[in-house]
Amino acid sequence: MAELKEKIVKLADPMQSSIDQSTQEMIRRAQQLGVETVFDRAVTMKPCAIGMQGICCKNCSMGPCRLPLPKDGIQGEDTRKGLCGATANTICARNFIRMIAGGAAAHSDHGRNVAITFLAAAKGEVNDYKVKDPVKLFQIAPYYGVATTVEVDGVVKDRDIREVAIAVGEVAVAEWGKTTGHLHMIKRAPQPLQDKWAEQGVIPRNVDREIVEIMHRTHMGVDQDYKNLIKQGTRACLADGWGGSMIGTDLQDVMFGTPTPLQAECDLGVMKEDHVNLIVHGHEPLLSEMIVAAAQSQELIDYAKTKGAKGIQLSGICCTANEVLQRHGVPPAGTFLQQELAIITGACDAMVVDVQCIMQNLANVAKCFHTKLITTHPIARMEQPNVLHIEFDEHHAMEDAIRIVKIAIDNFEKRGAEVMIPRHKSSQVAGFGVESIKYHLGGSFRGDYFTLNDNIINGRIRGIAGVVGCNNARTKHNEEHITIMKELIKNDVIVLTTGCSAIAAGMHGLCTPESAAVHCGPGLREVCETVGIPPVLHLGSCVDNSRILLAATEVVKAGGLGNDICDLPAAGSAPEWMSEKAISIGHYFVTSGVYTVFGYHLPLEGAPVFKDYLYKDMEKMYGGMWDCEPDPVKHAWKMINHIDKKRKELGIDKARDRVLMDMADRQALGME
Ligand code: SF4
Ligand code: MSK
């Protein structure tokens, strides 16, 4: 540790690094122990100014070609070009859609693994996975082109669950590589949006093809028109949001259960000194679902007691945390930027990682403590020798999970004296989704989005915001998420949240019904108090942003707020984004009609023409557009102003009654 301490020239200021007390305490603790974290590295290593502007190309070995903006800006013609002649717009667009490809690939490969396991489970080829939610299976089957009923001797009856599951699984798996047609899930969007996509020629053909085509088009000397490049970016991101991610969410719900609201704790303080602490981190719930079951088994709890622990405390980081939170109430220990800190507590007996958002430095941190760091995915290994690799296989999923939990238990006895768990934790209600919003805002009898729409039309709820995404060590941890959410709910905008943003909201008490009385404007407060929901609704993990797309579609269907997602008084936000997945999500929100504001920065400043295309021209094509605002209050107000603009366009800037849509109206919109 002393060696590490010497290497650190400058250290992060804990108070400037995060708004969370637990995080501040643990950064301080890390520095006392001489353990380097991402917060310190962010102080010593500055980002590249050219890369930040999106105008560095390294797509061939004649480069990297860097095209900085002239000091006095572009006067007249923009003459900047790379060795091959690539313009700033071409380079910036190529870089941008390569980010979309990276993000769409990550989400969609997750979805693919889920689909493959689902099909194997349906066929009975694996024993540890089952259809847990047949109602959801039958509800989604028609979108996959699978019939749910069969006529036998003139009598119509439900098809066998196994038969439907196999058919859905086969269609789902084929979505990644089918050679004809388009993605099935696209048909879940409002018809006017589907028409826009058809007009622009961006309806995705299959998931893999759209991602591969980005890599081809951005290879040296292929597509050199920024408009044509971003068109392919649009196909790929739609293949993510309305494809790979949506299928992932659907089939996870069918296999593991559709989330319903439940109460849980949140923050590093959920770890317990006298328990075995096992943390699951990453994104795919295939293994973590099994770990939850194993950690709750009496046999392993008893085994933990034989080692001197009082029990097993399972918790999560990042989106694996959100997956096990929304279905089992397993508490998140923290967001992306807290992953190293969880180990620095000295009380983490094992951290199990799968894919995405896992810092390689975890291995260096784990080396300073007794923590067993376990990689589990064949595509995500670490080179450091102290990392244990237990390759997860769905054919012996529970066996793998039991082995991992036992490793954590056996490691409990090896803890050092350096244990310091921050005491901070909060309560939250998580596990919302399309179905539960319907239930909570419509009631079990009415069960629809009418009540939500009524409250938007009568102005109690000013609009809907999706606030999602990561943490970024270049911004103050969680400050943007929390400031933006508070500003929105103070102004009667209800917030739907996913990913690390959702964990941040939970940590800051915004996901409790009681927070409405403290933080909301009078209208939203009244609605939340009447129906007993929080003003910030936790909708799950990064792939679950597809739930937000479907919730927006339900709002359109319920009527009175226009015909398409772009008509809704709604806006999107990713205040502290860092991942390529955020760019894919941002672009599928924009091209689904949502005005979407990112915080920190977007790598577009070096190509003003391409930037304008995304910030202005997109709206004419899809109804949504990009924007960026690092200041959180201004960021929130850009969203609120857009919501107000939409309210005015809908004629609901002054309260009026909702115009009820009848069956004929809804059929005209292609919604039945
Ligand atoms: Fe430079 Fe063109 Fe090669 Fe890019 S593709 S590195 S701009 S020569
Ligand atoms: S985990 S992608 S840091 S939200 Fe989904 Fe958090 Fe962003 Fe990873």
XYZ file of C-alpha atoms and ligand atoms in Angstrom:
688
model
C 0.000 0.000 0.000
C 2.874 2.342 0.773
C 4.091 1.755 -2.763
C 0.721 2.838 -4.115
C 0.731 5.912 -1.930
C 4.046 7.072 -3.375
C 2.714 6.801 -6.917
C -0.168 9.166 -6.263
C 0.988 12.689 -6.881
C -2.273 14.475 -6.212
C -5.279 13.183 -4.364
C -8.952 13.862 -4.948
C -10.760 16.179 -2.554
C -13.506 13.944 -1.135
C -15.926 16.847 -0.685
C -15.470 17.914 -4.304
C -15.686 14.368 -5.630
C -19.141 13.327 -4.453
C -22.246 14.630 -2.730
C -22.668 11.365 -0.809
C -21.349 11.163 2.709
C -20.636 7.451 2.341
C -18.567 8.075 -0.780
C -16.710 10.990 0.773
C -15.877 8.902 3.831
C -14.625 6.017 1.754
C -12.495 8.204 -0.545
C -10.877 9.585 2.605
C -10.446 6.073 3.939
C -8.831 4.907 0.670
C -6.394 7.795 0.834
C -5.514 7.001 4.457
C -4.793 3.422 3.431
C -2.865 4.509 0.320
C -5.259 2.765 -2.045
C -5.700 4.577 -5.332
C -9.231 5.047 -6.720
C -10.810 6.450 -9.852
C -11.393 9.719 -8.004
C -7.626 10.227 -7.565
C -6.878 9.209 -11.131
C -9.404 11.764 -12.378
C -7.303 14.457 -10.690
C -3.986 13.324 -12.130
C -5.090 12.351 -15.628
C -6.853 14.935 -17.791
C -8.972 14.000 -20.804
C -7.675 14.706 -24.320
C -9.167 17.974 -25.589
C -9.280 16.827 -29.231
C -10.876 13.495 -28.374
C -13.478 15.289 -26.266
C -14.490 17.272 -29.328
C -14.925 14.083 -31.345
C -12.400 15.004 -34.023
C -9.587 12.495 -33.649
C -9.607 9.664 -36.175
C -7.554 6.510 -35.767
C -9.438 4.339 -38.192
C -6.305 3.652 -40.237
C -2.571 3.674 -39.597
C -1.986 6.901 -41.518
C -3.466 8.553 -38.450
C -4.332 9.280 -35.773
C -5.475 12.428 -37.581
C -6.480 15.249 -35.237
C -8.554 18.145 -36.534
C -8.613 20.863 -33.857
C -10.889 23.826 -34.363
C -8.987 27.002 -35.351
C -8.518 29.340 -32.337
C -10.798 32.013 -33.805
C -13.407 29.448 -34.906
C -14.244 28.517 -38.463
C -14.199 31.553 -40.744
C -15.678 30.733 -44.144
C -15.100 27.240 -45.478
C -14.061 24.515 -43.050
C -10.853 23.240 -44.651
C -9.814 20.789 -41.926
C -9.204 17.278 -43.156
C -7.377 14.073 -42.282
C -4.694 12.516 -44.479
C -7.333 10.769 -46.579
C -9.368 13.971 -46.804
C -11.976 12.955 -44.201
C -13.721 16.087 -42.943
C -14.425 16.954 -39.325
C -18.085 16.031 -39.870
C -17.173 12.623 -41.271
C -14.712 11.893 -38.478
C -17.059 13.089 -35.752
C -20.030 11.155 -37.165
C -17.911 8.020 -37.556
C -16.757 8.273 -33.948
C -20.282 8.938 -32.735
C -21.845 5.955 -34.469
C -18.986 3.706 -33.386
C -20.047 4.626 -29.854
C -23.604 3.650 -30.769
C -22.277 0.342 -32.123
C -20.397 -0.299 -28.875
C -23.416 0.507 -26.739
C -25.932 -1.350 -28.885
C -23.605 -4.372 -28.997
C -23.277 -4.430 -25.203
C -27.020 -4.226 -24.546
C -27.905 -6.562 -27.351
C -25.333 -9.226 -26.569
C -26.775 -9.234 -23.061
C -30.226 -9.692 -24.654
C -28.899 -12.469 -26.879
C -27.509 -14.415 -23.909
C -30.866 -14.089 -22.179
C -32.720 -15.245 -25.315
C -30.439 -18.271 -25.763
C -30.863 -19.286 -22.123
C -34.611 -18.707 -22.346
C -34.902 -21.010 -25.353
C -32.769 -23.671 -23.664
C -34.984 -23.397 -20.568
C -38.163 -23.645 -22.638
C -36.859 -26.775 -24.336
C -35.905 -28.270 -20.980
C -32.194 -28.315 -21.850
C -31.284 -26.460 -18.651
C -32.788 -27.168 -15.258
C -32.220 -24.027 -13.241
C -34.345 -21.628 -15.313
C -38.107 -21.777 -15.706
C -41.019 -19.706 -16.965
C -41.848 -17.842 -13.788
C -44.302 -15.378 -15.297
C -46.564 -17.148 -17.831
C -48.926 -14.151 -17.854
C -46.173 -11.952 -19.260
C -45.194 -14.711 -21.696
C -48.724 -14.775 -23.115
C -48.881 -11.000 -23.124
C -45.694 -10.569 -25.182
C -46.089 -13.622 -27.460
C -48.194 -11.811 -30.106
C -45.425 -9.219 -30.560
C -43.149 -12.115 -31.461
C -45.740 -13.338 -33.960
C -46.591 -16.306 -31.718
C -50.212 -17.369 -31.254
C -51.329 -17.938 -27.681
C -54.501 -19.882 -28.421
C -55.329 -22.966 -30.402
C -58.635 -24.345 -31.666
C -59.327 -27.945 -30.752
C -62.621 -29.495 -31.874
C -64.107 -26.048 -32.384
C -63.074 -24.907 -28.924
C -60.499 -22.120 -28.576
C -58.131 -22.688 -25.686
C -54.789 -21.440 -24.453
C -51.762 -23.047 -25.991
C -49.418 -25.051 -23.810
C -46.990 -22.723 -21.948
C -43.963 -24.738 -23.029
C -45.015 -24.614 -26.670
C -45.484 -20.827 -26.548
C -42.175 -20.369 -24.714
C -40.269 -22.397 -27.321
C -41.883 -20.467 -30.169
C -41.144 -17.088 -28.518
C -37.565 -18.191 -27.751
C -36.958 -19.263 -31.343
C -38.276 -15.994 -32.756
C -36.267 -14.023 -30.191
C -32.957 -15.755 -30.928
C -33.503 -15.250 -34.662
C -33.832 -11.477 -34.212
C -30.042 -11.229 -34.065
C -29.354 -12.786 -37.442
C -32.447 -13.297 -39.575
C -31.872 -12.681 -43.272
C -35.208 -11.170 -44.253
C -37.751 -8.763 -42.800
C -37.423 -6.361 -39.915
C -37.285 -6.532 -36.119
C -40.597 -7.659 -34.613
C -40.490 -5.321 -31.595
C -40.657 -2.238 -33.805
C -44.390 -2.900 -34.099
C -44.816 -2.022 -30.436
C -44.145 1.654 -31.204
C -46.988 4.055 -31.998
C -47.889 3.806 -35.703
C -46.930 7.428 -36.544
C -43.428 6.720 -35.197
C -43.181 3.534 -37.231
C -44.214 5.601 -40.273
C -41.439 8.123 -39.596
C -38.876 5.337 -39.339
C -40.172 3.821 -42.590
C -39.999 7.189 -44.333
C -36.408 7.706 -43.184
C -35.521 4.112 -44.130
C -34.152 3.267 -40.684
C -36.234 0.274 -39.575
C -33.655 -2.251 -38.327
C -33.313 -5.527 -40.205
C -31.627 -7.602 -37.525
C -29.599 -6.667 -34.478
C -26.195 -7.977 -35.534
C -26.378 -6.626 -39.067
C -26.944 -3.045 -37.974
C -23.975 -3.137 -35.624
C -21.663 -4.860 -38.104
C -22.674 -2.391 -40.796
C -21.528 0.490 -38.589
C -18.084 -1.080 -38.334
C -18.000 -1.528 -42.115
C -19.239 1.957 -42.938
C -16.757 3.590 -40.576
C -13.791 1.631 -41.919
C -11.330 3.827 -43.792
C -12.747 4.957 -47.113
C -16.361 3.786 -46.926
C -19.232 6.081 -45.834
C -18.154 9.728 -46.006
C -21.439 11.542 -45.575
C -22.287 12.425 -41.981
C -26.025 12.246 -42.694
C -25.754 8.754 -44.119
C -23.492 7.696 -41.250
C -25.916 8.819 -38.552
C -28.748 7.121 -40.456
C -26.974 3.835 -39.838
C -26.409 4.903 -36.224
C -30.180 5.318 -35.988
C -30.855 1.804 -37.338
C -28.403 0.324 -34.841
C -29.704 2.192 -31.807
C -33.302 1.289 -32.663
C -32.122 -2.320 -32.918
C -30.923 -1.834 -29.352
C -33.838 -0.032 -27.656
C -36.677 -1.618 -29.637
C -34.714 -4.842 -30.178
C -31.944 -6.378 -28.119
C -32.698 -4.454 -24.921
C -36.457 -4.905 -25.193
C -36.139 -8.645 -25.800
C -33.697 -8.859 -22.881
C -36.154 -7.141 -20.544
C -39.129 -9.180 -21.798
C -37.489 -12.556 -21.408
C -35.837 -11.723 -18.093
C -39.285 -10.811 -16.791
C -40.756 -14.081 -18.059
C -37.909 -16.161 -16.586
C -37.293 -14.302 -13.335
C -40.618 -12.545 -12.754
C -41.932 -9.139 -13.763
C -40.883 -6.676 -11.061
C -43.478 -5.241 -8.732
C -42.795 -2.421 -6.289
C -40.897 -3.520 -3.194
C -38.991 -1.886 -0.413
C -35.228 -2.133 0.036
C -32.243 -0.300 1.438
C -29.501 1.343 -0.562
C -25.899 2.670 -0.238
C -22.617 1.277 1.135
C -24.173 1.119 4.596
C -26.158 -1.976 3.558
C -22.987 -4.048 4.049
C -22.824 -5.699 7.471
C -19.690 -6.189 9.508
C -20.912 -9.398 11.158
C -22.185 -10.992 7.928
C -20.507 -12.516 4.913
C -20.664 -9.699 2.349
C -21.042 -10.852 -1.225
C -21.451 -8.234 -3.940
C -22.755 -8.876 -7.461
C -21.670 -6.330 -10.070
C -22.202 -5.894 -13.783
C -25.334 -6.337 -15.879
C -26.577 -9.798 -16.767
C -28.886 -11.351 -14.163
C -28.486 -14.934 -15.419
C -25.935 -15.816 -12.743
C -26.967 -13.316 -10.075
C -30.499 -14.759 -10.012
C -28.944 -18.072 -8.998
C -26.666 -16.376 -6.466
C -29.695 -14.796 -4.796
C -31.300 -18.223 -4.439
C -28.066 -19.782 -3.174
C -27.377 -16.988 -0.669
C -30.912 -17.338 0.714
C -30.667 -21.113 1.147
C -30.718 -22.260 4.763
C -27.882 -24.664 4.073
C -25.496 -21.883 3.050
C -26.697 -19.535 5.783
C -25.943 -22.306 8.293
C -22.572 -22.837 6.655
C -21.825 -19.109 7.038
C -22.680 -19.411 10.743
C -20.135 -22.189 11.157
C -17.532 -19.661 10.048
C -18.558 -17.135 12.681
C -20.810 -14.934 10.517
C -24.382 -14.076 11.482
C -25.588 -14.610 7.938
C -24.997 -13.678 4.312
C -25.498 -10.101 3.156
C -25.876 -9.975 -0.591
C -25.759 -6.570 -2.251
C -25.117 -5.160 -5.697
C -23.322 -2.547 -7.752
C -24.416 -1.077 -11.107
C -27.164 -2.770 -13.093
C -26.788 -6.310 -11.754
C -27.759 -4.542 -8.528
C -30.854 -3.114 -10.201
C -31.826 -6.513 -11.596
C -31.710 -8.287 -8.227
C -33.174 -5.269 -6.464
C -36.276 -5.037 -8.636
C -37.103 -8.730 -8.375
C -35.856 -9.706 -4.907
C -35.270 -6.538 -2.897
C -31.516 -7.194 -2.704
C -30.075 -3.801 -1.697
C -27.697 -1.915 -4.003
C -24.427 -1.047 -2.257
C -23.733 1.694 -4.750
C -23.371 3.107 -8.208
C -20.624 2.712 -10.806
C -18.237 5.077 -8.988
C -18.616 3.241 -5.686
C -17.371 -0.151 -6.907
C -13.800 0.305 -5.634
C -15.090 1.812 -2.405
C -17.155 -1.286 -1.594
C -13.926 -3.296 -1.458
C -12.132 -0.567 0.502
C -14.621 -1.141 3.344
C -12.455 -4.183 4.064
C -15.692 -6.117 4.588
C -16.302 -7.342 1.048
C -15.606 -11.067 1.166
C -16.232 -11.583 -2.533
C -17.203 -9.457 -5.485
C -18.634 -11.337 -8.439
C -18.592 -9.544 -11.767
C -20.154 -10.353 -15.121
C -20.068 -7.815 -17.963
C -19.921 -4.035 -18.507
C -18.881 -1.125 -16.272
C -16.398 -3.196 -14.289
C -13.229 -1.218 -13.622
C -10.031 -3.162 -14.143
C -8.634 -1.369 -11.105
C -10.903 -3.521 -8.929
C -8.174 -6.165 -9.133
C -5.567 -3.724 -7.775
C -7.885 -2.645 -4.972
C -8.837 -6.243 -4.126
C -5.114 -7.042 -3.805
C -4.901 -4.622 -0.877
C -7.632 -6.499 1.036
C -8.794 -10.074 1.522
C -11.555 -9.691 -1.097
C -11.921 -12.449 -3.693
C -12.635 -10.858 -7.041
C -14.366 -13.378 -9.291
C -14.906 -12.940 -13.015
C -17.581 -15.218 -14.434
C -18.127 -14.401 -18.064
C -16.119 -15.895 -20.937
C -15.977 -12.497 -22.663
C -14.938 -10.511 -19.572
C -11.760 -11.721 -17.904
C -9.019 -9.748 -16.137
C -5.297 -10.225 -16.629
C -4.304 -9.672 -12.981
C -3.241 -12.924 -11.272
C -5.215 -12.305 -8.077
C -8.519 -12.552 -9.966
C -10.329 -15.859 -9.821
C -12.233 -16.931 -12.955
C -15.219 -19.227 -12.521
C -16.816 -19.533 -15.886
C -20.552 -19.442 -15.605
C -22.515 -21.922 -17.672
C -26.299 -21.984 -17.723
C -26.203 -25.796 -17.760
C -24.838 -25.819 -14.217
C -25.916 -22.358 -13.099
C -26.935 -23.224 -9.551
C -23.807 -25.299 -9.017
C -21.677 -22.279 -10.059
C -23.676 -19.996 -7.777
C -23.268 -22.298 -4.760
C -19.531 -22.542 -5.401
C -19.240 -18.747 -5.509
C -21.264 -18.206 -2.333
C -19.102 -20.813 -0.545
C -15.933 -18.996 -1.640
C -17.299 -15.802 -0.101
C -18.208 -17.636 3.123
C -14.787 -19.306 3.383
C -13.163 -15.937 2.886
C -15.062 -14.312 5.791
C -12.517 -15.664 8.284
C -9.658 -14.048 6.381
C -10.834 -10.474 6.913
C -8.211 -8.066 8.216
C -8.662 -5.575 11.015
C -9.143 -2.725 8.549
C -12.937 -2.828 8.321
C -14.810 0.424 7.945
C -18.338 0.361 6.582
C -19.995 3.769 6.288
C -23.217 3.774 8.258
C -25.194 5.662 5.607
C -28.073 3.925 3.902
C -31.556 4.911 2.805
C -34.853 3.229 2.099
C -36.468 3.103 -1.278
C -39.312 1.579 -3.221
C -38.079 0.086 -6.499
C -39.404 -2.337 -9.104
C -41.721 -0.189 -11.198
C -42.486 -1.059 -14.796
C -45.077 -0.626 -17.509
C -47.396 -3.029 -15.718
C -47.055 -1.612 -12.206
C -47.436 2.007 -13.331
C -50.662 0.876 -14.969
C -51.799 -0.746 -11.743
C -50.759 2.058 -9.394
C -52.053 4.915 -11.458
C -55.120 3.115 -12.753
C -55.994 0.842 -9.863
C -56.723 -2.878 -10.111
C -60.163 -2.251 -11.573
C -59.365 0.375 -14.159
C -55.728 -0.651 -14.617
C -54.592 1.678 -17.350
C -52.705 4.887 -18.101
C -55.878 7.001 -18.196
C -55.314 8.357 -14.691
C -51.763 9.376 -15.492
C -52.946 11.098 -18.665
C -55.782 12.813 -16.808
C -53.321 14.187 -14.298
C -51.027 15.424 -17.063
C -53.953 17.037 -18.872
C -55.310 18.699 -15.741
C -51.793 19.952 -14.995
C -51.179 18.281 -11.646
C -48.382 16.451 -13.397
C -46.602 18.903 -15.694
C -44.815 16.206 -17.674
C -42.705 13.071 -17.651
C -38.911 12.921 -17.534
C -36.620 9.959 -18.018
C -33.421 10.551 -16.029
C -31.010 7.699 -16.582
C -27.417 6.635 -16.952
C -24.046 6.468 -15.383
C -21.672 8.246 -13.066
C -18.643 9.935 -14.515
C -15.491 10.690 -12.526
C -15.186 13.977 -14.451
C -18.282 15.284 -12.686
C -19.147 15.437 -8.995
C -20.549 12.013 -8.162
C -24.372 12.006 -8.122
C -24.683 15.809 -7.922
C -26.147 16.233 -11.407
C -28.553 13.302 -11.042
C -29.929 14.510 -7.759
C -30.051 18.240 -8.543
C -31.849 17.588 -11.829
C -34.360 15.162 -10.320
C -35.120 17.509 -7.426
C -35.627 20.441 -9.785
C -37.938 18.366 -11.975
C -40.148 17.025 -9.202
C -40.233 20.442 -7.526
C -41.801 21.617 -10.771
C -44.330 18.767 -10.924
C -42.486 16.639 -13.463
C -42.646 12.939 -12.595
C -39.323 11.126 -13.097
C -38.731 7.628 -14.465
C -35.207 6.431 -13.775
C -32.939 3.462 -14.526
C -29.293 2.421 -14.174
C -26.914 4.160 -11.806
C -29.158 7.214 -11.876
C -31.842 5.080 -10.204
C -29.385 3.893 -7.548
C -28.411 7.531 -6.904
C -32.090 8.455 -6.527
C -32.545 5.593 -4.058
C -29.511 6.682 -2.051
C -30.859 10.213 -1.777
C -34.324 9.196 -0.637
C -36.167 10.234 -3.799
C -37.653 6.778 -4.389
C -39.977 6.826 -1.390
C -43.619 7.956 -1.411
C -42.809 10.138 1.626
C -40.304 12.194 -0.370
C -43.216 13.699 -2.323
C -44.152 15.842 0.693
C -40.590 17.117 0.974
C -39.485 17.642 -2.604
C -42.486 17.892 -4.954
C -44.518 20.740 -6.294
C -48.146 20.733 -5.098
C -49.612 18.910 -8.106
C -47.196 16.011 -8.224
C -47.275 15.793 -4.443
C -51.051 15.372 -4.498
C -50.878 12.596 -7.098
C -48.065 10.749 -5.299
C -49.821 11.000 -1.951
C -53.160 9.888 -3.398
C -51.835 6.777 -5.103
C -48.893 6.155 -2.768
C -46.054 6.239 -5.282
C -42.668 7.963 -5.144
C -42.135 10.972 -7.425
C -39.098 9.189 -8.872
C -39.989 5.746 -10.181
C -37.185 3.172 -10.345
C -37.664 1.190 -13.557
C -34.623 -1.052 -13.360
C -31.376 -1.467 -15.228
C -29.850 -0.066 -18.422
C -31.597 -2.601 -20.708
C -34.828 -1.635 -18.938
C -34.804 1.736 -20.655
C -36.989 -0.223 -23.048
C -39.586 -0.063 -20.232
C -39.543 3.743 -20.575
C -40.156 3.458 -24.343
C -43.115 1.170 -23.688
C -44.455 3.338 -20.856
C -44.354 6.352 -23.214
C -46.205 4.281 -25.819
C -48.865 3.393 -23.230
C -49.312 7.096 -22.465
C -49.854 7.771 -26.179
C -52.357 4.897 -26.362
C -54.335 6.145 -23.377
C -55.191 9.240 -25.391
C -55.492 12.970 -25.056
C -51.789 13.705 -25.386
C -51.242 13.520 -29.138
C -50.598 10.627 -31.461
C -46.934 9.950 -31.011
C -44.181 9.923 -28.392
C -42.862 13.255 -29.721
C -46.218 14.880 -28.902
C -45.952 14.063 -25.190
C -44.866 16.621 -22.601
C -41.781 14.538 -21.929
C -37.999 14.810 -22.021
C -34.971 12.590 -21.405
C -31.705 13.118 -19.583
C -28.384 11.385 -18.898
C -26.637 13.840 -16.589
C -23.425 11.973 -15.744
C -23.096 9.645 -18.725
C -19.832 7.884 -19.471
C -20.654 4.652 -21.309
C -21.087 4.068 -25.052
C -24.376 2.464 -24.041
C -25.580 5.900 -22.955
C -24.996 7.223 -26.484
C -26.988 4.349 -27.954
C -29.774 4.959 -25.414
C -29.667 8.717 -26.047
C -29.952 8.230 -29.779
C -32.807 5.735 -29.564
C -34.675 8.156 -27.317
C -34.045 11.016 -29.764
C -35.125 8.968 -32.779
C -38.171 7.733 -30.868
C -39.234 11.370 -30.503
C -37.773 12.427 -27.167
C -35.906 15.681 -26.546
C -32.816 14.339 -24.775
C -30.308 16.372 -22.792
C -26.918 15.005 -21.782
C -24.754 16.462 -19.036
C -20.960 16.853 -18.853
C -20.239 17.146 -22.592
C -20.922 15.435 -25.924
C -18.028 14.677 -28.299
C -19.478 16.886 -31.032
C -18.028 20.351 -30.448
C -15.288 19.914 -33.059
C -17.807 19.370 -35.861
C -20.414 22.131 -35.563
C -22.306 21.158 -38.715
C -22.775 17.558 -37.564
C -23.653 18.813 -34.092
C -26.385 21.079 -35.519
C -27.722 18.134 -37.473
C -28.194 16.221 -34.214
C -29.406 19.209 -32.178
C -31.778 20.713 -34.754
C -32.452 18.681 -37.896
C -33.239 15.443 -36.055
C -36.429 17.016 -34.727
C -37.817 17.450 -38.246
C -37.284 13.756 -38.945
C -38.186 12.070 -35.668
C -39.642 14.735 -33.382
C -36.795 14.397 -30.859
C -33.352 15.991 -30.761
C -30.101 16.007 -28.820
C -28.934 18.709 -26.450
C -26.210 19.076 -23.840
C -26.097 21.136 -20.652
C -23.575 20.511 -17.873
C -25.184 22.900 -15.367
C -27.793 20.724 -13.600
C -30.350 23.450 -12.880
C -30.199 24.834 -16.428
C -30.306 21.211 -17.627
C -33.545 20.579 -15.745
C -35.028 23.814 -17.035
C -34.243 22.949 -20.625
C -36.329 19.829 -20.042
C -39.117 21.725 -18.286
C -39.224 24.367 -21.042
C -39.535 21.634 -23.628
C -42.342 20.022 -21.613
C -44.107 23.392 -21.465
C -43.665 23.824 -25.222
C -45.347 20.456 -25.776
C -48.147 21.313 -23.342
C -48.796 24.453 -25.345
C -48.791 22.565 -28.640
C -51.303 20.118 -27.145
C -53.426 23.010 -25.891
C -53.101 21.860 -22.291
C -51.060 24.773 -21.023
C -54.406 25.733 -19.527
C -56.282 22.954 -17.732
C -58.944 21.159 -19.786
C -60.656 17.792 -19.855
C -59.143 14.840 -21.626
C -60.698 13.895 -24.952
C -61.483 10.218 -24.636
C -60.323 8.046 -27.519
C -62.754 5.391 -28.627
C -61.859 2.091 -30.252
C -62.076 3.586 -33.750
C -59.624 6.393 -32.832
C -57.188 3.897 -31.398
C -57.485 1.594 -34.397
C -56.765 4.569 -36.650
C -53.489 4.973 -34.763
C -52.669 1.287 -35.318
C -52.723 0.600 -31.607
C -55.100 -2.286 -31.305
Fe -6.611 9.861 -40.889
Fe -8.378 9.191 -42.812
Fe -6.915 7.303 -41.631
Fe -8.820 8.564 -40.263
S -9.136 7.225 -42.008
S -6.786 8.081 -39.524
S -8.723 10.618 -41.111
S -6.167 8.978 -42.891
S -24.331 0.405 -14.876
S -23.845 1.806 -18.171
S -22.463 3.029 -15.312
S -25.798 3.386 -15.754
Fe -25.771 0.006 -16.213
Fe -24.320 2.477 -14.456
Fe -23.941 3.475 -16.851
Fe -22.895 1.215 -16.260
